[in-house]
Structures are given as C-alpha cells and as structure tokens.
Short mmCIF file of C-alpha atoms in Angstrom, two decimals:
data_model
loop_
_atom_site.label_atom_id
_atom_site.label_comp_id
_atom_site.label_asym_id
_atom_site.label_seq_id
_atom_site.Cartn_x
_atom_site.Cartn_y
_atom_site.Cartn_z
CA MET A 744 33.93 -102.18 -69.74
CA THR A 745 30.94 -100.09 -68.84
CA ALA A 746 27.44 -101.27 -68.16
CA GLU A 747 24.81 -100.52 -70.85
CA ALA A 748 22.60 -97.54 -69.89
CA SER A 749 18.97 -98.40 -69.29
CA PRO A 750 16.36 -96.48 -71.38
CA LEU A 751 14.46 -93.64 -69.75
CA ARG A 752 11.02 -94.58 -68.54
CA PRO A 753 8.20 -92.25 -67.46
CA THR A 754 7.40 -92.16 -63.78
CA ARG A 755 4.49 -90.73 -61.83
CA ASP A 756 4.53 -89.13 -58.40
CA PRO A 757 0.94 -89.08 -57.04
CA ARG A 758 1.85 -86.18 -54.74
CA VAL A 759 2.34 -83.81 -57.72
CA THR A 760 -0.79 -81.87 -58.64
CA LEU A 761 -1.71 -79.95 -61.79
CA ASP A 762 -1.01 -76.67 -59.96
CA ASP A 763 2.52 -77.88 -59.22
CA LEU A 764 3.04 -78.70 -62.89
CA VAL A 765 1.81 -75.28 -64.05
CA GLU A 766 4.03 -73.54 -61.50
CA VAL A 767 7.08 -75.42 -62.73
CA LEU A 768 6.24 -74.64 -66.34
CA LEU A 769 5.84 -70.92 -65.62
CA ASN A 770 8.86 -70.49 -63.37
CA LYS A 771 11.32 -73.03 -64.71
CA GLY A 772 10.00 -73.86 -68.13
CA ALA A 773 10.35 -77.03 -70.12
CA VAL A 774 12.25 -77.90 -73.27
CA LEU A 775 10.77 -80.55 -75.49
CA HIS A 776 12.81 -82.56 -77.95
CA LEU A 777 10.74 -84.97 -79.93
CA ASP A 778 11.88 -87.23 -82.75
CA LEU A 779 9.04 -89.33 -84.08
CA ILE A 780 8.95 -91.72 -87.01
CA VAL A 781 5.67 -93.10 -88.27
CA ALA A 782 6.13 -96.47 -89.94
CA VAL A 783 3.79 -98.91 -91.64
CA SER A 784 4.84 -102.56 -91.83
CA ASP A 785 8.29 -101.53 -90.65
CA VAL A 786 8.59 -99.06 -93.50
CA PRO A 787 9.27 -95.52 -92.18
CA LEU A 788 6.92 -93.04 -93.90
CA ILE A 789 6.75 -89.82 -91.85
CA GLY A 790 9.39 -88.17 -89.70
CA VAL A 791 8.63 -85.53 -87.08
CA SER A 792 11.40 -83.53 -85.42
CA LEU A 793 10.06 -81.10 -82.80
CA ARG A 794 12.02 -78.65 -80.64
CA ALA A 795 9.88 -76.49 -78.39
CA ALA A 796 10.17 -74.43 -75.23
CA VAL A 797 7.26 -73.77 -72.86
CA ALA A 798 7.57 -71.24 -70.04
CA GLY A 799 6.07 -68.08 -68.57
CA MET A 800 6.88 -64.85 -70.39
CA GLU A 801 9.18 -63.63 -67.63
CA THR A 802 11.15 -66.86 -67.83
CA MET A 803 11.25 -66.60 -71.62
CA LEU A 804 12.65 -63.07 -71.44
CA GLU A 805 15.11 -64.07 -68.72
CA TYR A 806 16.59 -66.62 -71.09
CA GLY A 807 16.58 -64.12 -74.00
CA MET A 808 13.67 -65.62 -75.90
CA MET A 809 10.90 -63.56 -77.63
CA ARG A 810 12.73 -60.38 -76.68
CA ASN A 811 12.08 -58.69 -80.04
CA TRP A 812 8.33 -59.33 -79.75
CA ASP A 813 8.29 -57.94 -76.20
CA GLU A 814 10.15 -54.75 -77.17
CA ALA A 815 7.93 -54.15 -80.21
CA THR A 816 4.75 -54.67 -78.19
CA ARG A 817 5.84 -52.32 -75.41
CA ALA A 818 6.82 -49.64 -77.95
CA TRP A 819 3.41 -49.90 -79.67
CA ALA A 820 1.60 -49.64 -76.32
CA GLU A 821 3.60 -46.56 -75.36
CA ARG A 822 2.82 -44.88 -78.67
CA SER A 823 -0.91 -45.68 -78.37
CA THR A 824 -1.24 -44.25 -74.88
CA ALA A 825 0.98 -41.23 -75.49
CA ARG A 826 -0.81 -39.90 -78.62
CA ARG A 827 -4.14 -38.72 -77.25
CA SER A 828 -4.32 -35.70 -79.52
CA ILE A 829 -4.75 -35.37 -83.25
CA ASP A 830 -1.54 -34.69 -85.12
CA LEU A 831 -1.84 -30.97 -85.75
CA ARG A 832 -0.18 -29.29 -88.70
CA ASP A 833 1.86 -26.14 -88.39
CA GLY A 834 -0.42 -23.33 -87.25
CA GLU A 835 -3.50 -25.56 -87.05
CA ARG A 836 -5.88 -24.78 -84.18
CA VAL A 837 -8.37 -27.08 -82.43
CA ILE A 838 -11.90 -25.64 -82.37
CA SER A 839 -13.79 -28.49 -80.74
CA ARG A 840 -13.28 -32.03 -79.51
CA MET A 841 -15.88 -34.49 -78.27
CA SER A 842 -16.77 -38.17 -78.22
CA GLY A 843 -18.53 -39.40 -81.34
CA GLY A 844 -18.22 -41.71 -84.26
CA HIS A 845 -18.35 -42.18 -88.03
CA LEU A 846 -20.80 -44.34 -89.95
CA LEU A 847 -18.91 -46.63 -92.32
CA THR A 848 -21.04 -47.25 -95.40
CA GLU A 849 -18.48 -48.83 -97.68
CA GLY A 850 -19.55 -52.30 -98.80
CA PRO A 851 -22.81 -54.01 -97.94
CA SER A 852 -22.75 -53.26 -94.20
CA ARG A 853 -23.31 -50.07 -92.17
CA THR A 854 -21.16 -49.88 -89.08
CA TRP A 855 -20.73 -47.13 -86.51
CA ARG A 856 -17.10 -46.72 -85.54
CA PRO A 857 -16.67 -44.90 -82.23
CA GLY A 858 -13.87 -42.45 -81.57
CA THR A 859 -13.24 -38.78 -80.91
CA VAL A 860 -14.54 -36.07 -83.26
CA TRP A 861 -11.93 -33.38 -83.84
CA LEU A 862 -12.80 -30.06 -85.45
CA THR A 863 -9.90 -27.77 -86.26
CA ASP A 864 -9.74 -24.63 -88.34
CA ARG A 865 -8.68 -26.84 -91.27
CA ARG A 866 -10.09 -30.35 -90.80
CA LEU A 867 -12.94 -32.44 -89.46
CA ALA A 868 -11.81 -35.89 -88.35
CA VAL A 869 -12.91 -38.89 -86.32
CA VAL A 870 -9.98 -40.58 -84.59
CA ARG A 871 -9.93 -43.81 -82.61
CA ASP A 872 -7.53 -43.74 -79.68
CA GLU A 873 -6.69 -47.41 -79.24
CA PRO A 874 -5.49 -48.77 -81.52
CA ARG A 875 -4.67 -45.42 -82.99
CA GLU A 876 -6.43 -44.88 -86.32
CA VAL A 877 -7.97 -42.01 -88.25
CA LEU A 878 -11.42 -43.42 -89.05
CA TRP A 879 -12.47 -40.56 -91.30
CA GLU A 880 -11.09 -37.14 -92.18
CA SER A 881 -11.98 -34.28 -94.48
CA GLU A 882 -10.60 -30.86 -95.21
CA LEU A 883 -13.01 -28.07 -94.33
CA GLY A 884 -12.43 -26.58 -97.77
CA VAL A 885 -14.46 -29.39 -99.41
CA VAL A 886 -17.39 -29.32 -96.96
CA ARG A 887 -20.44 -28.08 -98.89
CA GLY A 888 -23.23 -28.66 -96.40
CA VAL A 889 -23.88 -29.42 -92.72
CA ARG A 890 -27.18 -30.39 -91.19
CA LEU A 891 -28.62 -32.17 -88.17
CA ALA A 892 -30.46 -35.38 -89.02
CA PRO A 893 -32.56 -37.46 -86.59
CA GLU A 894 -31.96 -41.18 -86.75
CA ALA A 895 -33.76 -44.01 -84.99
CA THR A 896 -31.41 -46.32 -83.11
CA VAL A 897 -31.79 -50.09 -82.88
CA GLY A 898 -33.56 -49.63 -79.54
CA GLY A 899 -36.07 -47.22 -81.07
CA GLU A 900 -34.56 -44.10 -79.52
CA GLU A 901 -34.17 -41.12 -81.82
CA ARG A 902 -30.80 -39.39 -81.81
CA LEU A 903 -29.44 -36.44 -83.69
CA ARG A 904 -26.61 -37.04 -86.11
CA VAL A 905 -24.49 -34.59 -88.03
CA ARG A 906 -24.67 -35.08 -91.79
CA VAL A 907 -21.85 -33.59 -93.84
CA ALA A 908 -22.00 -33.08 -97.63
CA LEU A 909 -18.71 -32.88 -99.51
CA ALA A 910 -17.75 -31.28 -102.80
CA ASP A 911 -17.41 -34.65 -104.59
CA GLY A 912 -21.11 -35.33 -104.01
CA THR A 913 -20.66 -37.80 -101.15
CA GLU A 914 -22.21 -37.47 -97.73
CA GLU A 915 -20.96 -38.66 -94.36
CA LEU A 916 -22.84 -39.23 -91.11
CA LEU A 917 -21.21 -38.48 -87.77
CA SER A 918 -22.39 -39.04 -84.21
CA ALA A 919 -21.34 -36.62 -81.50
CA GLN A 920 -21.71 -36.20 -77.76
CA ASP A 921 -23.20 -32.75 -78.41
CA PRO A 922 -24.42 -32.75 -82.03
CA GLU A 923 -25.92 -29.25 -81.89
CA ARG A 924 -22.63 -27.77 -80.70
CA LEU A 925 -20.65 -29.66 -83.36
CA HIS A 926 -23.12 -28.49 -86.03
CA ASP A 927 -22.84 -24.86 -84.94
CA ARG A 928 -19.05 -24.91 -84.63
CA LEU A 929 -18.67 -26.63 -88.01
CA THR A 930 -21.07 -24.20 -89.66
CA ASP A 931 -19.11 -21.26 -88.27
CA ALA A 932 -15.80 -22.79 -89.35
CA CYS A 933 -17.11 -23.23 -92.92
CA ALA A 934 -18.90 -19.88 -93.08
CA GLY A 935 -19.07 -18.51 -96.61
CA ARG A 936 -18.38 -21.85 -98.27
CA LEU A 937 -21.58 -23.82 -97.59
CA ASP A 938 -24.30 -24.17 -100.22
CA ASP A 939 -26.30 -26.92 -98.47
CA ALA A 940 -25.58 -29.32 -101.33
CA PHE A 941 -27.16 -32.53 -100.04
CA TRP A 942 -27.57 -34.39 -103.30
CA HIS A 943 -28.70 -37.64 -101.67
CA THR A 944 -31.11 -36.45 -99.04
CA SER A 945 -32.24 -32.95 -99.91
CA SER A 946 -35.79 -32.22 -100.86
CA ALA A 947 -34.51 -31.29 -104.31
CA VAL A 948 -33.70 -34.94 -104.96
CA GLU A 949 -37.27 -35.86 -104.11
CA GLU A 950 -38.66 -33.63 -106.84
CA ARG A 951 -40.13 -35.26 -109.94
CA PRO A 952 -37.23 -36.66 -111.94
CA LEU A 953 -36.50 -35.65 -115.51
CA ALA A 954 -35.45 -39.23 -116.19
CA GLU A 955 -35.30 -42.34 -114.05
CA GLY A 956 -34.73 -46.01 -114.69
CA ARG A 957 -32.31 -48.80 -115.33
CA LEU A 958 -28.90 -47.51 -116.27
CA TRP A 959 -25.41 -48.96 -116.61
CA PHE A 960 -22.40 -47.04 -115.35
CA HIS A 961 -18.90 -47.68 -116.70
CA GLU A 962 -17.31 -47.41 -113.28
CA PRO A 963 -13.55 -46.71 -113.10
CA ARG A 964 -11.72 -49.22 -110.95
CA ARG A 965 -8.14 -49.92 -110.06
CA SER A 966 -8.22 -53.16 -112.04
CA GLY A 967 -9.90 -51.45 -115.01
CA PRO A 968 -13.35 -49.94 -115.73
CA LEU A 969 -16.36 -52.20 -115.24
CA TRP A 970 -19.94 -51.93 -116.45
CA ARG A 971 -22.37 -52.08 -113.49
CA CYS A 972 -26.14 -52.14 -113.67
CA GLY A 973 -28.12 -49.91 -111.33
CA GLN A 974 -30.72 -47.19 -111.06
CA GLY A 975 -30.21 -43.78 -112.60
CA ARG A 976 -32.12 -40.68 -111.52
CA LEU A 977 -31.91 -37.25 -113.10
CA THR A 978 -33.44 -34.17 -111.49
CA GLY A 979 -32.91 -30.50 -112.10
CA GLU A 980 -30.18 -30.64 -109.46
CA ALA A 981 -28.10 -33.70 -110.23
CA LEU A 982 -27.71 -37.03 -111.98
CA THR A 983 -27.24 -39.87 -109.50
CA TRP A 984 -26.53 -43.53 -110.13
CA LYS A 985 -26.72 -46.21 -107.48
CA SER A 986 -26.20 -49.94 -107.59
CA PRO A 987 -28.59 -52.16 -105.57
CA MET A 988 -25.51 -53.38 -103.66
CA ASP A 989 -24.39 -49.89 -102.65
CA SER A 990 -25.66 -47.91 -99.69
CA ARG A 991 -25.20 -44.61 -101.49
CA PRO A 992 -24.82 -43.40 -105.07
CA ALA A 993 -21.54 -44.23 -106.72
CA LEU A 994 -22.03 -41.42 -109.22
CA VAL A 995 -23.28 -37.90 -108.54
CA VAL A 996 -23.00 -35.26 -111.26
CA PRO A 997 -24.55 -31.85 -110.53
CA THR A 998 -26.43 -30.65 -113.59
CA ALA A 999 -24.54 -27.36 -113.39
CA GLU A 1000 -21.38 -29.31 -114.22
CA ILE A 1001 -22.75 -31.05 -117.33
CA ALA A 1002 -20.75 -29.67 -120.25
CA ASP A 1003 -21.67 -32.05 -123.08
CA VAL A 1004 -23.83 -35.10 -123.82
CA ARG A 1005 -23.65 -37.25 -126.93
CA ARG A 1006 -24.56 -40.74 -128.09
CA ALA A 1007 -21.75 -42.85 -129.48
CA ALA A 1008 -21.32 -46.32 -130.91
CA ASN A 1009 -19.59 -48.66 -128.50
CA GLY A 1010 -19.22 -52.39 -128.89
CA THR A 1011 -18.91 -52.97 -125.14
CA SER A 1012 -22.30 -51.46 -124.30
CA PRO A 1013 -24.22 -53.87 -122.02
CA ALA A 1014 -27.56 -52.41 -123.15
CA GLY A 1015 -27.52 -54.51 -126.31
CA ASP A 1016 -27.90 -51.68 -128.81
CA GLY A 1017 -24.17 -51.04 -129.28
CA GLU A 1018 -24.58 -47.43 -128.16
CA VAL A 1019 -23.50 -45.51 -125.06
CA LEU A 1020 -24.05 -42.08 -123.62
CA VAL A 1021 -20.89 -40.01 -123.30
CA LEU A 1022 -21.39 -37.41 -120.58
CA ARG A 1023 -18.70 -34.80 -120.08
CA ALA A 1024 -18.75 -33.00 -116.73
CA THR A 1025 -16.65 -30.09 -115.53
CA GLY A 1026 -13.82 -31.29 -113.35
CA ARG A 1027 -14.71 -34.95 -113.83
CA GLY A 1028 -14.06 -35.72 -117.46
CA GLU A 1029 -16.05 -38.22 -119.49
CA VAL A 1030 -18.58 -40.58 -117.93
CA LEU A 1031 -19.90 -43.53 -119.96
CA LEU A 1032 -23.50 -44.65 -119.39
CA ALA A 1033 -25.68 -47.16 -121.17
CA ALA A 1034 -29.47 -47.43 -121.25
CA GLY A 1035 -31.99 -49.62 -122.99
CA ASP A 1036 -33.13 -46.54 -124.86
CA SER A 1037 -30.47 -43.86 -124.78
CA VAL A 1038 -32.49 -41.25 -126.71
CA PRO A 1039 -34.72 -40.00 -123.82
CA TRP A 1040 -31.77 -40.01 -121.43
CA ALA A 1041 -29.70 -37.93 -123.87
CA GLN A 1042 -32.56 -35.46 -124.28
CA ALA A 1043 -33.13 -35.20 -120.52
CA LEU A 1044 -29.43 -34.68 -119.80
CA THR A 1045 -29.25 -32.03 -122.51
CA THR A 1046 -32.21 -30.23 -120.97
CA ALA A 1047 -30.93 -30.52 -117.41
CA GLY A 1048 -27.50 -29.22 -118.42
CA SER A 1049 -29.04 -26.34 -120.43
CA LEU A 1050 -27.09 -27.53 -123.48
CA PRO A 1051 -27.98 -26.73 -127.09
CA PRO A 1052 -29.88 -29.57 -128.81
CA ALA A 1053 -27.72 -32.09 -130.59
CA ALA A 1054 -27.41 -31.47 -134.32
#
C-alpha cells in the first residue's frame, strides 16, 4: 500500500530575483499546462485548457519550435538586402539613380514616400529598398511633359520638385536629390516625344473656361459605374472633372480627342431631368456626364471639339 501523494504547493525563495527568473526563462524556458474550470454555485460553466511554452528564441529553435518562421524571416531579410538595384529588363540601361521620393495623392491624404529614383532608357521609377517595393513606375513612352516645380515644405523652405505629365492626363510629382539633373536627363531620354501636356497645372488650364460648373461623372469602378458629383471645367485644351474629395481630376479629356457629343435620355441621370451627355473620345470610348442644364455643356463641348452642330 502506497502513501497518498500530497498536492503541489507554490513556494517562494526570497533569494531569487526578477533577473534570475528572466534568465531561466530565456535559457531554459518554461512549459505551462493550465486546466481551469469556472463554476458558479458548483455548476461548471467555462473550461480553459492552456498549453504554452515561453523561452528565448535561441532556446525555441534549439528545441525545434518556430523554425519555419525563423527560416522565412531570414530569407526575406537576405532578399531585401541583396536587391539594391532595380530589376532591369533585357537590354535595359540605367541612365541615372539618386535619392528621392514620390508623392502619393490617392485618397484624401498626400504623402511623400521616400526611396530611390531610377531613370533607365525605358522607365522612370521610384523604388523603396527596405522593405522592397516599387512605389511608382512609368514607361518613358507615355511621358508627355517634364517640368521643375517649386514647392513650399512644411517648414517654409522652397524646394524644387519634378512634375511629370503622362499620356492618360495624370500628373505625378517626384522629389530628387538633384532635381535639375533628373529633369535634364529625363528630358533627354524622352526627346522627341514631349509636348508639355500639363492639363492640371499649365497656364492653358487657367484660361477663361468655355464651360464650368457642377457636373456629374458616371465613373467606371470595379464594382460597377457610379455617379459622382463634382466640378467640371472645359477650356480650349481639355475637359477636366474633379470631385471635392479628390486631390486631382478623375477625368481629363483633351479637346483634340473629342469625337462626338450628344444628349440622350437616361433614367439614371442624377441631374433630375432624365437626360445625360454622351461624350465619345478617341481611345477612351463613351463618357457619361450629367448637368443641371445639359444644353450649354453640349454646345461648349461641340465647339471645343470642333464638331459640326447637332442636327
């Protein structure tokens, strides 16, 4: 007959300090097994079964724990530090490289994202080294304009930025360690293709508009087109539409690309008159717009596009 084992009871050694406890946890580790039952009036309601291990990472790896996480993290770190250059295509040549950044204007905020500006004979890109990410990139074939633009910083200092206009009517703002050199190298790389098409900031946009006012744009979206209310502006150069929530126009149609304008009945028109403007632009297809009074807009678009008057 064996004697009944006495239950384990916690003990305390006053000579053990917190440093001693941490050292034991890091070097030896501890395994916790906890079975807990929460009862009310002797009725068990909640059960907790906990199995946990606490130790330093070296101890964890020594016992074969978290090995997959360690290998994946080391592989990612090696890839990040090894790839310091842009991934060049076959035959692609680097023209210039310098510290800089790209101004993110998507959404309601404007954020400078620092990185390295790469100019090759095919692309202009801003790449962040760690973690590795291409912040912005464009083919040189779609660059329509390059200019230096002064900008006041938060501290009041004025710095030169490089503004780039693209063929789709958008504009991007880049910072660079040597903006004049980047501007000159980019201009040379795009020689013969630039037409200085700054739809948003050129003096042409500041000319007296042919039409301007509240306008709805039937904006294509991944989840389906959506009517948005904003401000339309038509000059001899381009039609632009911008929502108050956007930092730049969501729609830019050069007047040279306007191929047809007509008014059509449409039951979804948000303007309340059941009529929309159907604008057809070269290379873009049909664009639906709605205005409180679509007649003057249709006439102005017809004039700007040098179209024959509607029958």
